[in-house]
CSV table of C-alpha atoms in Angstrom, one decimal:
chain,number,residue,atom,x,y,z
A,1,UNK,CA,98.1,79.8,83.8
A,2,UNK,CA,100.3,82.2,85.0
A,3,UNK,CA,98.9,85.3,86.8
A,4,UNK,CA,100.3,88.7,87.3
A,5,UNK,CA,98.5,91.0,89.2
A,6,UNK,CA,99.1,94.6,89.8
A,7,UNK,CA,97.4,97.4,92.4
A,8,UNK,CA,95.8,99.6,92.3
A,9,UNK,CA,94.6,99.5,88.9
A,10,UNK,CA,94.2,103.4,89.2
A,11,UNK,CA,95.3,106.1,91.1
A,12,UNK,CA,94.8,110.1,91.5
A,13,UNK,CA,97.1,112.0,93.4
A,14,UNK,CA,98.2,115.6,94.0
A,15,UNK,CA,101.2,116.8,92.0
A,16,UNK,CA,104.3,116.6,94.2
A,17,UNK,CA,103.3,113.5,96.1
A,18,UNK,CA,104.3,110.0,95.8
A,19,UNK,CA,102.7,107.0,94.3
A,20,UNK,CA,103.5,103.8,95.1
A,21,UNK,CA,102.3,100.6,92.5
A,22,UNK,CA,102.8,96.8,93.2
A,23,UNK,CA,103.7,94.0,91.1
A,24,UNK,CA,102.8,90.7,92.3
A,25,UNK,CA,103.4,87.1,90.3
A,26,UNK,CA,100.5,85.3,92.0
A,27,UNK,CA,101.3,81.3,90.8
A,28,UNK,CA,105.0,81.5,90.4
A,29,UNK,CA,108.5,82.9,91.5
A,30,UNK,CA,110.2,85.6,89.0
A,31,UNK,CA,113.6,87.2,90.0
A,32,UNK,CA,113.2,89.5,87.0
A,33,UNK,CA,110.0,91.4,86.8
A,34,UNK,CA,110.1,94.3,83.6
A,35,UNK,CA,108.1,97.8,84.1
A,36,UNK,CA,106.7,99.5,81.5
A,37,UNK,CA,104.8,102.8,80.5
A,38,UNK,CA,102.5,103.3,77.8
A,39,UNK,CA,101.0,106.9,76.8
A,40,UNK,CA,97.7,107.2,74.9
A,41,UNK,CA,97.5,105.1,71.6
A,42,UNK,CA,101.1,104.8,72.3
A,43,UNK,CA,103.5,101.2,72.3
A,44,UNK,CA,104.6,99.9,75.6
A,45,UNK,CA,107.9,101.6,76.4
A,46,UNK,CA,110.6,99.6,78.4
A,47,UNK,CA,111.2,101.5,81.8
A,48,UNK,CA,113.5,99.4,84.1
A,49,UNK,CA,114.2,95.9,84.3
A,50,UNK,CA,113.7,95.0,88.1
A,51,UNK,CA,116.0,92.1,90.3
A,52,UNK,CA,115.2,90.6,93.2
A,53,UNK,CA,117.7,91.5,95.9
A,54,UNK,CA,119.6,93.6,93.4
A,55,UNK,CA,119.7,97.3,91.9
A,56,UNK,CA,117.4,97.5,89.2
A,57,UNK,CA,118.6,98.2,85.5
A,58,UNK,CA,116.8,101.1,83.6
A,59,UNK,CA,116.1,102.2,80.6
A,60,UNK,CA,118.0,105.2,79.0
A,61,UNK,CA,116.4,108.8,79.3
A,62,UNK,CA,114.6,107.3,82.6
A,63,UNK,CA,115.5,108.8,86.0
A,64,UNK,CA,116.4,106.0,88.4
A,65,UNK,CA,115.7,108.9,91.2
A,66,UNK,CA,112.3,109.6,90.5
A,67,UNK,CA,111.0,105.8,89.4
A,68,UNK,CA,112.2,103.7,92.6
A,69,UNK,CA,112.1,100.0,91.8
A,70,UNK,CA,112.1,97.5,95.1
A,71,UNK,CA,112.6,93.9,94.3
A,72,UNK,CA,112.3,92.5,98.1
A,73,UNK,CA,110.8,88.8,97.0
A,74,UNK,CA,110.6,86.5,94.1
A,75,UNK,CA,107.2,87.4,94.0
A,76,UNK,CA,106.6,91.3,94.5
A,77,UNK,CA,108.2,94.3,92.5
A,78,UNK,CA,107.4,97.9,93.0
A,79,UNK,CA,107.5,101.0,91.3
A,80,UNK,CA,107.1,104.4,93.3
A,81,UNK,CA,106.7,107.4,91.3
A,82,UNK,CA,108.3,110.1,93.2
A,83,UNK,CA,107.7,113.5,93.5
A,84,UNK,CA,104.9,113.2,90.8
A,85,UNK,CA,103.8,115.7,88.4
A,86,UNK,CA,101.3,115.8,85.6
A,87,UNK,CA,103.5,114.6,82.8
A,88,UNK,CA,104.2,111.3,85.0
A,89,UNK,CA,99.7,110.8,84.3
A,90,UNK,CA,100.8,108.0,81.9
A,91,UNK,CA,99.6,103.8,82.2
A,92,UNK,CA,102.0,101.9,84.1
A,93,UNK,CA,102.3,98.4,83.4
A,94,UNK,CA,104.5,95.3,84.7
A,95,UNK,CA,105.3,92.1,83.3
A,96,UNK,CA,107.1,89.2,84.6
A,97,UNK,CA,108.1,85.4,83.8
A,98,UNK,CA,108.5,82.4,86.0
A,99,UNK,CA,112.0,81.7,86.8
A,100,UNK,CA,111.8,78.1,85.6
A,101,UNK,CA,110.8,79.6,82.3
A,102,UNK,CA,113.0,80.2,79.3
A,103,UNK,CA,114.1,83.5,78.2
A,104,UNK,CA,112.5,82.7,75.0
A,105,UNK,CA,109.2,82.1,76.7
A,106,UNK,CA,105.8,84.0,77.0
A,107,UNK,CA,106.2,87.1,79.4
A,108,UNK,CA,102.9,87.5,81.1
A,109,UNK,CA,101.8,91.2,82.0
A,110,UNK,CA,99.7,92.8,84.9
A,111,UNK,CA,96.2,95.0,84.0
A,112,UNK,CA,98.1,98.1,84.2
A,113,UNK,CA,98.0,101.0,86.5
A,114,UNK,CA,96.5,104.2,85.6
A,115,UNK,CA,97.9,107.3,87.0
A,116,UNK,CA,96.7,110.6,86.8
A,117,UNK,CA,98.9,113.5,88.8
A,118,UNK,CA,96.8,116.9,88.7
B,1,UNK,CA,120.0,98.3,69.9
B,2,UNK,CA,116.3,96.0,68.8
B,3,UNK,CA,113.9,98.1,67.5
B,4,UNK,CA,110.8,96.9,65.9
B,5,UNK,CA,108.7,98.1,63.2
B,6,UNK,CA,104.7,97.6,62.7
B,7,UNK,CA,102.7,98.1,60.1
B,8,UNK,CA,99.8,98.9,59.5
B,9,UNK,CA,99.2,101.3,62.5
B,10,UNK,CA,95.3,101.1,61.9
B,11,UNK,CA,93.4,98.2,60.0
B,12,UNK,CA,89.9,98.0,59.2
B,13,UNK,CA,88.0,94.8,58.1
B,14,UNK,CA,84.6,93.2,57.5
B,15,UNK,CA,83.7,90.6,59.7
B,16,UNK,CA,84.9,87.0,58.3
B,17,UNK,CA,87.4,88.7,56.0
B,18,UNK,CA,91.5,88.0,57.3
B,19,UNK,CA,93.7,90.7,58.8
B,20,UNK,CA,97.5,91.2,58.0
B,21,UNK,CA,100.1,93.0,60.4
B,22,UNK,CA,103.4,92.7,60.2
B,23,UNK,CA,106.4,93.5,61.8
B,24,UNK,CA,110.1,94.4,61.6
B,25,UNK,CA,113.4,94.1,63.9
B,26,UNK,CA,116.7,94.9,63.2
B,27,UNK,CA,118.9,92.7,65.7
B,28,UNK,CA,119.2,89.1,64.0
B,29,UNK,CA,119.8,87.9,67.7
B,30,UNK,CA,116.4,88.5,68.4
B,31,UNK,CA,114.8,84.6,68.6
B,32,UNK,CA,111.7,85.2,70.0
B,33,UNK,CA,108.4,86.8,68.9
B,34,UNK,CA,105.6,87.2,70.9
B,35,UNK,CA,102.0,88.6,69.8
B,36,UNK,CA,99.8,90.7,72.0
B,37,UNK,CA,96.4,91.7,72.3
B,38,UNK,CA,95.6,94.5,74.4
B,39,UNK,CA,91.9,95.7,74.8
B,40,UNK,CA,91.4,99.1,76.2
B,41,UNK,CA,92.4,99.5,79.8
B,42,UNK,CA,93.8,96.5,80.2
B,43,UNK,CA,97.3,95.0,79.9
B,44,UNK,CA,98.4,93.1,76.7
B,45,UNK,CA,97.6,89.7,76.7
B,46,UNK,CA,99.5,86.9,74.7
B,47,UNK,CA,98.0,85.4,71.6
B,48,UNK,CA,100.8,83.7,70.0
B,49,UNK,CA,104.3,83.5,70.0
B,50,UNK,CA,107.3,81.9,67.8
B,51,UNK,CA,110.7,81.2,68.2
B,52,UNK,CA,113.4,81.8,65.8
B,53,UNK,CA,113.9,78.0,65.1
B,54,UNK,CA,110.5,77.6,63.8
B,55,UNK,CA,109.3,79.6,60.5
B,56,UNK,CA,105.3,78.8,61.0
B,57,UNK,CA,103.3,78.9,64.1
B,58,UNK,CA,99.4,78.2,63.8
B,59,UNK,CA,96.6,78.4,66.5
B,60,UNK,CA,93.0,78.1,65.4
B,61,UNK,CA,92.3,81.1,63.3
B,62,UNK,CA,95.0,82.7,64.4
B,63,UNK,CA,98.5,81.8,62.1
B,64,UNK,CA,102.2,84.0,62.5
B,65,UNK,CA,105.5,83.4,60.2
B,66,UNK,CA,108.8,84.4,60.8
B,67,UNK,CA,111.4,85.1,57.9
B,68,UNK,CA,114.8,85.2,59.7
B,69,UNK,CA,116.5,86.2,56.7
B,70,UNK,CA,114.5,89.0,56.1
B,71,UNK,CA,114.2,89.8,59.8
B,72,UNK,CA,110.2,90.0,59.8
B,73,UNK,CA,107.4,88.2,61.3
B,74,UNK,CA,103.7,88.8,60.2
B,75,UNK,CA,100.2,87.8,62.0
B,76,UNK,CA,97.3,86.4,60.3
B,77,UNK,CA,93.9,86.1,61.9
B,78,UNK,CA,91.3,84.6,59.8
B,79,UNK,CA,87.6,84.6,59.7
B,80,UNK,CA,87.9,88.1,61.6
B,81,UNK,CA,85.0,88.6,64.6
B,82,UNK,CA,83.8,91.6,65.9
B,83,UNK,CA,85.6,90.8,69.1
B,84,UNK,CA,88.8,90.6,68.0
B,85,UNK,CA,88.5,94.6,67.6
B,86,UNK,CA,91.9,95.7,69.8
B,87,UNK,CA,95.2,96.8,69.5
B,88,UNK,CA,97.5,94.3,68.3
B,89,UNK,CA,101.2,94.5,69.4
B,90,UNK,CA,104.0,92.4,67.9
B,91,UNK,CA,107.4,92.4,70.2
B,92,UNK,CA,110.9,90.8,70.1
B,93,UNK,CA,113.8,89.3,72.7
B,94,UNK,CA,117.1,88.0,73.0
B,95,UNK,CA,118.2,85.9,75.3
B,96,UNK,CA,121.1,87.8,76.4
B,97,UNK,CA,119.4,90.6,77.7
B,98,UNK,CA,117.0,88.8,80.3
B,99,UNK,CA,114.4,88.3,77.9
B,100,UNK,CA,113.0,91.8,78.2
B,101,UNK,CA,111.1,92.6,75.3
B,102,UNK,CA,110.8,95.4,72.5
B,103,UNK,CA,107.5,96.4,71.2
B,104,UNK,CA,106.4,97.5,67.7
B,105,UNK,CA,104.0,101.1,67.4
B,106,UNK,CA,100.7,98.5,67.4
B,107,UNK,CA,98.2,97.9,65.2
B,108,UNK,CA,94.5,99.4,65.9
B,109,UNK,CA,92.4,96.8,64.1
B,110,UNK,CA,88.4,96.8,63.7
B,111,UNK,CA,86.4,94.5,62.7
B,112,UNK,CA,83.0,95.8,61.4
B,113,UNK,CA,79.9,93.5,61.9
């Protein structure tokens, strides 16, 4: 079935500093990968849509400036959390669907990344 | 724009007895409506799905509906085991928009031995 793995599955860094997470569709190509952020007991919320070879499209109330989305392949999205401070600590966690897939069809998410800024 | 609605946020059952959740969404374009299970620390993994041209979906002991009219989609699981203790998340797309999808609040749900 379709795989979607994500690294590192958790991450500690310093506040101020950058954290980089990755997004990899491991059995199929996917222009459009989604990123998503989920607090404690909390519902997944939509951050950014991410496009291969295109700008990505985000959410409103997130700062395009401080989540940087890179689509360079059909294969591999990332997310870099800039600048990182303790209210970014949060469970990051992307999803994507093969391109010969309907839009209508199942969307098949990563194991999440944990980030803790202290 | 969507925005789904879950209910109950926290569910509690005896082992073998069924569990109930249902779900919400306001935009009638919304045709498809996928299920997740997510286990703690872990990303949400599909259980079922349905599409809006279908008003029943059944897998094993797992059953959702869709009422289209009404604009909400329930999930049953029957015969509840122990290890179906999880969160629960019912979601909704459109195919204008990508197919990016919009999650309900989720649904804690224990199953007690």
């Amino acid at each position: 079935g379709a795989v979607v793995s994500q690294h590192p599955s958790r991450v500690i860094c310093k506040s101020g500093t950058s954290v980089k997470i990755e997004c990899r569709s491991l059995d199929f190509q996917a222009t459009t990968m989604f990123w998503y952020r989920q607090f404690p007991k909390q519902s997944l919320m939509l951050m950014a849509t991410s496009n291969e070879g295109s700008k990505a499209t985000y959410e409103q109330g997130v700062e395009k400036d401080k989540f940087l989305i890179n689509h360079a392949s059909l294969t591999l999205s990332t997310l870099t959390v800039t600048s990182a401070h303790p209210e970014d600590s949060s469970f990051y966690i992307c999803s994507a669907r093969a391109d010969r897939a309907l839009n209508n069809s199942p969307l098949h998410f990563g194991n999440g990344t944990r980030l803790t800024v202290t | 724009g969507e925005n789904v609605e879950q209910h109950p946020s926290t569910l509690s059952v005896q082992e073998g007895d069924s569990a109930v959740i249902k779900c919400t969404y306001s935009d009638s374009a919304s045709n498809y409506f996928p299920w997740y299970k997510q286990e703690l620390g872990k990303g949400p993994q599909l259980i079922i799905d349905i599409r809006s041209n279908v008003g029943e979906k059944k897998d094993q002991r797992i059953a959702v509906t869709l009422n289209k009219t009404a604009k909400h989609f329930s999930l049953h699981i029957t015969e509840t085991q122990p290890e179906d203790s999880a969160v629960y998340f019912c979601a909704a797309s459109k195919n204008n928009q990508g197919g990016k999808l919009i999650f309900g609040q989720g649904t804690e749900l224990s199953v007690k031995p």
